[in-house]
Amino acid sequence: MNSFNFLTAPDVPTAIQLTNNQLSAFIAGGTNLLDLWKYNLVNPTALIDINQLAALSEFRELENGGFRLGAAVKNAETAYHPIIESRYPLLSRAILAGASAQIRNMASNGGNLLQRTRCYYFYDHQVPCNKRIPGSGCPARDGYNRMHAILGASEACIAVFPSDMCVALAALEARINITGGDGERSLAFSDFHRLPGERPDLDNNLKPGELITSIDLPAKGFPLNYSYLKLRDRHSYAFALVSVATALEMDGNTIKEARIALGGVAHKPWRSLEAEEFLREKTACRENFAAAADIILQGAVGLEYNRFKIKLAKNAIIRNGMMAIDPDSQLPGAQPSL
């Protein structure tokens, strides 16, 4: 048994004060934290329960027309919220593609951003792993790397970030609100997660003792032309080999604005602003989505067991673009073909 203290706080400043060492951890749903604990990857001496903090549990309209998601709000509650379903349906679809209904009922919005890779070498203490012990090595590079990165990887790490929700948040250009000992700050979503570089043990730019309090969605939610496509080994409770979030603003058959984010291919949700700019004022067709896919996948590198993901990603980008302009293709029972 691991002994630990379980603490509660009446407000966010008190919760921050309770994180007096790096061995304490905030807990909301705990769906990833408990996994990491069972595998002896973390061993907190204190858990600080944040479920009762009102500032972390709200849905709120913003003055700029956007919408705020509390960090402690559960994934399922977010996905089924009427404003998310109507104004940000891409986010709802992405959340509902993740994990299982039971886990979505427990997992929190903030925790979804902080989940760690599901790389099997990371969880296996019998082998070295730079994410566990920097400088020890990355056996995945020459091992079984079917699930691993084709973009943004480094010699130190080829792990991928597993979230579905975050792929949609990247496409929507959300912002993350953070509170810590130095006060409050807000980060663009693209600046939150990190590529591995030489420090793959650092998944994001959250500082020790900081707490995610909320996620702000912009006013523009792309409610008319959107699609989330997740390609995986089985239909439920499986992480993506490749996922694509596509959001389009259309004028007839002309693309006025495009957002495309990929999951399952890198250490963070992957976007190419160059590809999105290429699609601006272009006709929405397979040929243009294919050209955009080539731009997004520039520099993609496959290893022995994951080379197929490069072609899979290109086909997924094309297919998802076509699904975004044809909402009927996403009706229940419609099967996306590649």
XYZ file of C-alpha atoms in Angstrom:
338
model
C 0.000 0.000 0.000
C 1.101 3.560 -0.715
C 0.294 5.943 2.111
C -0.715 9.486 1.201
C -2.617 12.462 2.533
C -5.935 13.493 0.978
C -6.555 17.224 1.194
C -9.370 19.561 0.201
C -9.305 23.317 -0.270
C -12.081 25.945 -0.195
C -10.644 27.927 -3.111
C -7.966 27.948 -5.790
C -5.346 30.018 -3.869
C -5.528 27.575 -0.950
C -5.200 24.621 -3.322
C -2.070 26.204 -4.806
C -0.615 26.759 -1.320
C -1.106 23.078 -0.491
C 1.243 22.056 -3.318
C 4.276 22.677 -1.177
C 6.414 20.037 -2.873
C 6.685 18.219 -6.174
C 5.343 15.003 -4.640
C 1.824 16.388 -4.255
C -0.750 16.149 -7.040
C -4.109 17.663 -7.889
C -6.873 15.134 -8.484
C -10.190 15.549 -10.294
C -11.266 12.363 -12.105
C -7.911 10.634 -11.614
C -8.393 8.421 -14.668
C -4.780 8.782 -15.825
C -3.195 9.589 -12.470
C -4.335 6.276 -10.978
C -2.974 4.362 -13.977
C 0.395 6.045 -13.565
C 0.332 5.316 -9.849
C -0.435 1.625 -10.376
C 2.575 1.356 -12.686
C 4.754 3.147 -10.127
C 5.388 6.035 -12.511
C 4.182 8.529 -9.911
C 3.944 8.192 -6.151
C 2.360 11.335 -4.683
C 2.546 11.874 -0.952
C -0.543 14.089 -1.021
C -3.619 14.386 -3.262
C -5.408 17.711 -3.411
C -9.051 17.296 -4.384
C -10.141 20.081 -6.758
C -13.629 18.807 -7.588
C -15.372 21.162 -5.189
C -13.704 24.363 -6.414
C -16.418 26.514 -7.955
C -13.990 28.346 -10.243
C -13.052 25.034 -11.888
C -16.587 23.709 -12.278
C -18.299 26.345 -14.402
C -19.602 26.760 -17.908
C -19.716 30.447 -18.738
C -20.332 32.761 -21.678
C -17.463 35.194 -22.275
C -17.780 38.850 -23.190
C -15.917 38.258 -26.465
C -18.563 35.758 -27.577
C -16.535 32.715 -26.571
C -17.312 30.078 -23.979
C -15.427 28.941 -20.873
C -15.048 25.310 -19.813
C -14.125 24.670 -16.200
C -11.075 22.443 -15.804
C -12.790 20.117 -13.316
C -15.908 19.656 -15.464
C -16.195 16.091 -16.720
C -15.608 15.232 -20.364
C -19.087 13.756 -20.818
C -20.773 16.810 -19.328
C -18.794 18.981 -21.742
C -19.571 16.870 -24.816
C -23.314 16.888 -24.129
C -23.628 20.516 -23.083
C -26.149 22.188 -25.446
C -23.810 25.089 -26.271
C -20.945 22.727 -27.101
C -23.214 20.565 -29.247
C -24.635 23.546 -31.131
C -21.718 25.993 -31.367
C -18.669 23.699 -31.047
C -19.829 20.336 -32.413
C -16.280 19.429 -33.479
C -15.264 19.401 -29.824
C -18.263 17.293 -28.854
C -17.465 14.728 -31.568
C -13.817 14.519 -30.539
C -14.601 13.986 -26.862
C -17.121 11.252 -27.642
C -14.503 9.457 -29.768
C -12.248 9.092 -26.738
C -11.977 6.279 -24.200
C -15.267 4.763 -22.984
C -18.491 6.219 -21.612
C -17.464 5.273 -18.073
C -14.127 7.062 -18.337
C -15.676 10.124 -19.999
C -18.031 10.338 -17.019
C -15.025 10.579 -14.668
C -12.275 12.291 -16.677
C -11.968 16.072 -16.330
C -11.256 18.678 -18.985
C -8.018 19.771 -17.340
C -6.890 16.212 -16.798
C -7.454 15.442 -20.467
C -4.838 18.072 -21.339
C -2.366 16.559 -18.865
C -2.623 12.880 -19.708
C 0.632 11.151 -20.489
C 1.610 8.990 -23.429
C 0.429 5.403 -23.661
C 3.777 4.246 -25.106
C 4.269 0.713 -23.820
C 7.979 1.299 -23.203
C 7.127 4.233 -20.934
C 5.045 1.929 -18.735
C 7.628 -0.890 -18.656
C 10.232 -0.434 -15.905
C 12.288 -3.300 -17.326
C 13.443 -1.130 -20.241
C 14.997 2.356 -20.410
C 12.828 5.345 -21.368
C 13.836 8.964 -21.787
C 10.385 10.084 -20.657
C 10.934 8.330 -17.325
C 14.672 8.867 -16.947
C 16.147 11.447 -19.368
C 19.284 10.156 -21.023
C 18.510 6.483 -20.481
C 17.475 5.781 -24.080
C 14.447 5.205 -26.320
C 13.941 1.504 -27.102
C 10.855 2.343 -29.175
C 13.006 3.675 -32.010
C 14.322 0.204 -32.825
C 11.495 -1.708 -31.171
C 7.822 -2.195 -31.892
C 6.839 1.345 -32.884
C 3.513 0.887 -34.661
C 1.689 3.461 -32.499
C 4.476 6.016 -32.498
C 5.212 9.435 -33.999
C 5.821 10.285 -37.624
C 6.055 14.056 -37.069
C 7.996 16.253 -34.646
C 9.872 13.374 -33.031
C 13.459 13.503 -31.843
C 16.266 11.019 -31.309
C 15.288 11.058 -27.648
C 11.589 10.174 -28.025
C 8.984 9.081 -30.579
C 5.998 8.882 -28.200
C 2.644 10.373 -29.207
C 0.112 12.374 -27.222
C -3.094 10.321 -26.869
C -5.915 12.859 -26.412
C -8.854 13.224 -28.805
C -10.305 16.283 -27.090
C -7.047 18.179 -27.497
C -6.969 17.655 -31.257
C -10.265 19.543 -31.536
C -9.098 22.213 -29.069
C -6.000 22.749 -31.226
C -8.116 23.192 -34.348
C -10.458 25.599 -32.538
C -7.512 27.625 -31.172
C -8.621 27.468 -27.561
C -6.759 29.165 -24.719
C -5.776 27.634 -21.387
C -6.090 29.600 -18.152
C -3.578 28.738 -15.433
C -3.066 29.799 -11.825
C 0.080 29.305 -9.768
C 2.230 30.820 -7.075
C 3.206 33.632 -9.447
C -0.404 34.509 -10.276
C -2.607 33.896 -13.280
C -1.643 33.485 -16.926
C -3.241 32.421 -20.185
C -1.612 30.290 -22.880
C -2.576 29.761 -26.487
C -3.359 26.090 -26.915
C -0.510 25.682 -29.396
C 1.958 26.831 -26.735
C 0.849 24.429 -24.011
C 2.123 21.026 -25.168
C 5.759 20.467 -26.121
C 7.639 18.513 -28.747
C 10.097 16.068 -27.165
C 13.445 17.570 -28.213
C 16.053 16.618 -25.628
C 13.529 16.763 -22.744
C 10.786 14.278 -23.546
C 10.057 13.991 -19.818
C 8.375 17.419 -20.092
C 5.017 16.978 -21.801
C 3.839 20.564 -21.482
C 4.778 24.049 -20.296
C 2.902 23.928 -17.000
C 5.174 25.017 -14.146
C 5.454 23.073 -10.873
C 2.567 23.910 -8.578
C 0.442 25.478 -11.320
C -3.179 24.475 -11.835
C -5.269 24.614 -15.009
C -8.451 26.446 -14.039
C -10.359 26.670 -17.326
C -10.299 26.426 -21.109
C -11.618 29.300 -23.235
C -13.162 28.584 -26.609
C -13.202 31.437 -29.156
C -16.412 32.854 -30.557
C -15.918 31.046 -33.873
C -16.832 27.383 -33.435
C -17.300 26.248 -37.085
C -20.735 24.718 -36.399
C -21.689 24.053 -40.036
C -18.726 22.374 -41.689
C -16.654 20.162 -39.434
C -15.634 16.551 -38.932
C -13.601 14.429 -36.530
C -12.216 11.175 -37.874
C -10.436 8.683 -35.615
C -8.725 5.657 -37.122
C -7.908 2.949 -34.596
C -7.584 -0.790 -34.215
C -11.018 -1.247 -32.655
C -14.094 0.935 -32.435
C -14.131 1.501 -28.675
C -11.547 2.172 -25.988
C -8.599 2.405 -28.354
C -6.167 5.230 -28.983
C -5.812 6.714 -32.438
C -3.354 5.511 -34.994
C -4.299 8.750 -36.764
C -7.048 11.220 -35.961
C -8.029 14.387 -37.809
C -10.086 17.374 -36.699
C -11.246 19.502 -39.632
C -13.174 22.767 -39.392
C -14.132 24.830 -42.424
C -15.803 28.146 -43.086
C -17.433 27.896 -46.504
C -18.893 30.247 -49.080
C -20.673 27.913 -51.447
C -17.970 25.429 -52.428
C -15.119 27.840 -51.662
C -13.097 27.503 -48.478
C -12.840 30.851 -46.698
C -10.978 29.462 -43.682
C -9.649 26.011 -42.801
C -8.395 24.428 -39.608
C -6.855 20.949 -39.636
C -5.276 19.264 -36.609
C -3.883 15.741 -36.383
C -3.674 13.401 -33.423
C -1.812 10.134 -32.959
C 1.130 11.332 -35.057
C 3.230 13.531 -32.759
C 4.097 14.457 -29.178
C 1.370 17.138 -29.355
C -1.637 17.883 -31.587
C -0.186 18.741 -34.999
C -1.184 21.675 -37.184
C 0.284 23.283 -40.287
C -0.632 26.936 -40.745
C 0.936 26.752 -44.210
C -1.512 24.031 -45.259
C -4.460 25.938 -43.848
C -3.417 29.071 -45.712
C -3.034 27.013 -48.905
C -6.714 25.995 -48.664
C -7.943 29.575 -48.281
C -10.067 30.598 -51.310
C -9.637 27.140 -52.825
C -12.450 24.874 -54.004
C -13.285 22.167 -51.470
C -12.319 19.018 -53.365
C -10.210 15.900 -52.930
C -7.355 17.323 -55.007
C -6.949 20.403 -52.821
C -7.258 18.421 -49.588
C -4.607 16.035 -50.934
C -2.271 18.956 -51.663
C -2.878 20.312 -48.159
C -2.145 16.868 -46.733
C 1.211 16.830 -48.523
C 2.074 20.145 -46.875
C 0.989 18.940 -43.424
C 3.046 15.763 -43.768
C 6.222 17.443 -44.972
C 9.077 15.970 -42.970
C 7.102 12.952 -41.803
C 9.402 10.046 -40.982
C 8.215 6.484 -40.582
C 10.072 3.751 -38.754
C 9.901 0.005 -39.303
C 6.392 -0.595 -37.999
C 4.689 2.788 -38.442
C 5.559 3.822 -42.015
C 1.984 3.024 -42.985
C 0.803 5.952 -40.853
C 2.108 8.480 -43.404
C -0.228 7.225 -46.125
C -2.971 6.625 -43.575
C -2.691 10.222 -42.380
C -2.864 11.607 -45.925
C -5.950 9.567 -46.753
C -7.548 10.546 -43.446
C -6.985 14.260 -44.095
C -8.575 13.958 -47.538
C -11.513 11.904 -46.300
C -12.146 14.144 -43.311
C -12.097 17.248 -45.496
C -14.778 15.729 -47.691
C -16.787 14.721 -44.615
C -16.593 18.296 -43.321
C -18.280 19.663 -46.426
C -20.894 16.872 -46.436
C -22.542 16.653 -42.997
C -24.802 13.807 -44.135
C -21.729 11.574 -44.374
C -21.445 11.749 -40.591
C -24.933 10.450 -39.809
C -25.111 7.331 -37.607
C -24.299 4.278 -39.647
C -22.259 6.173 -42.235
C -18.872 4.479 -42.452
C -15.924 6.609 -43.583
C -13.958 4.881 -46.312
C -10.341 5.501 -47.094
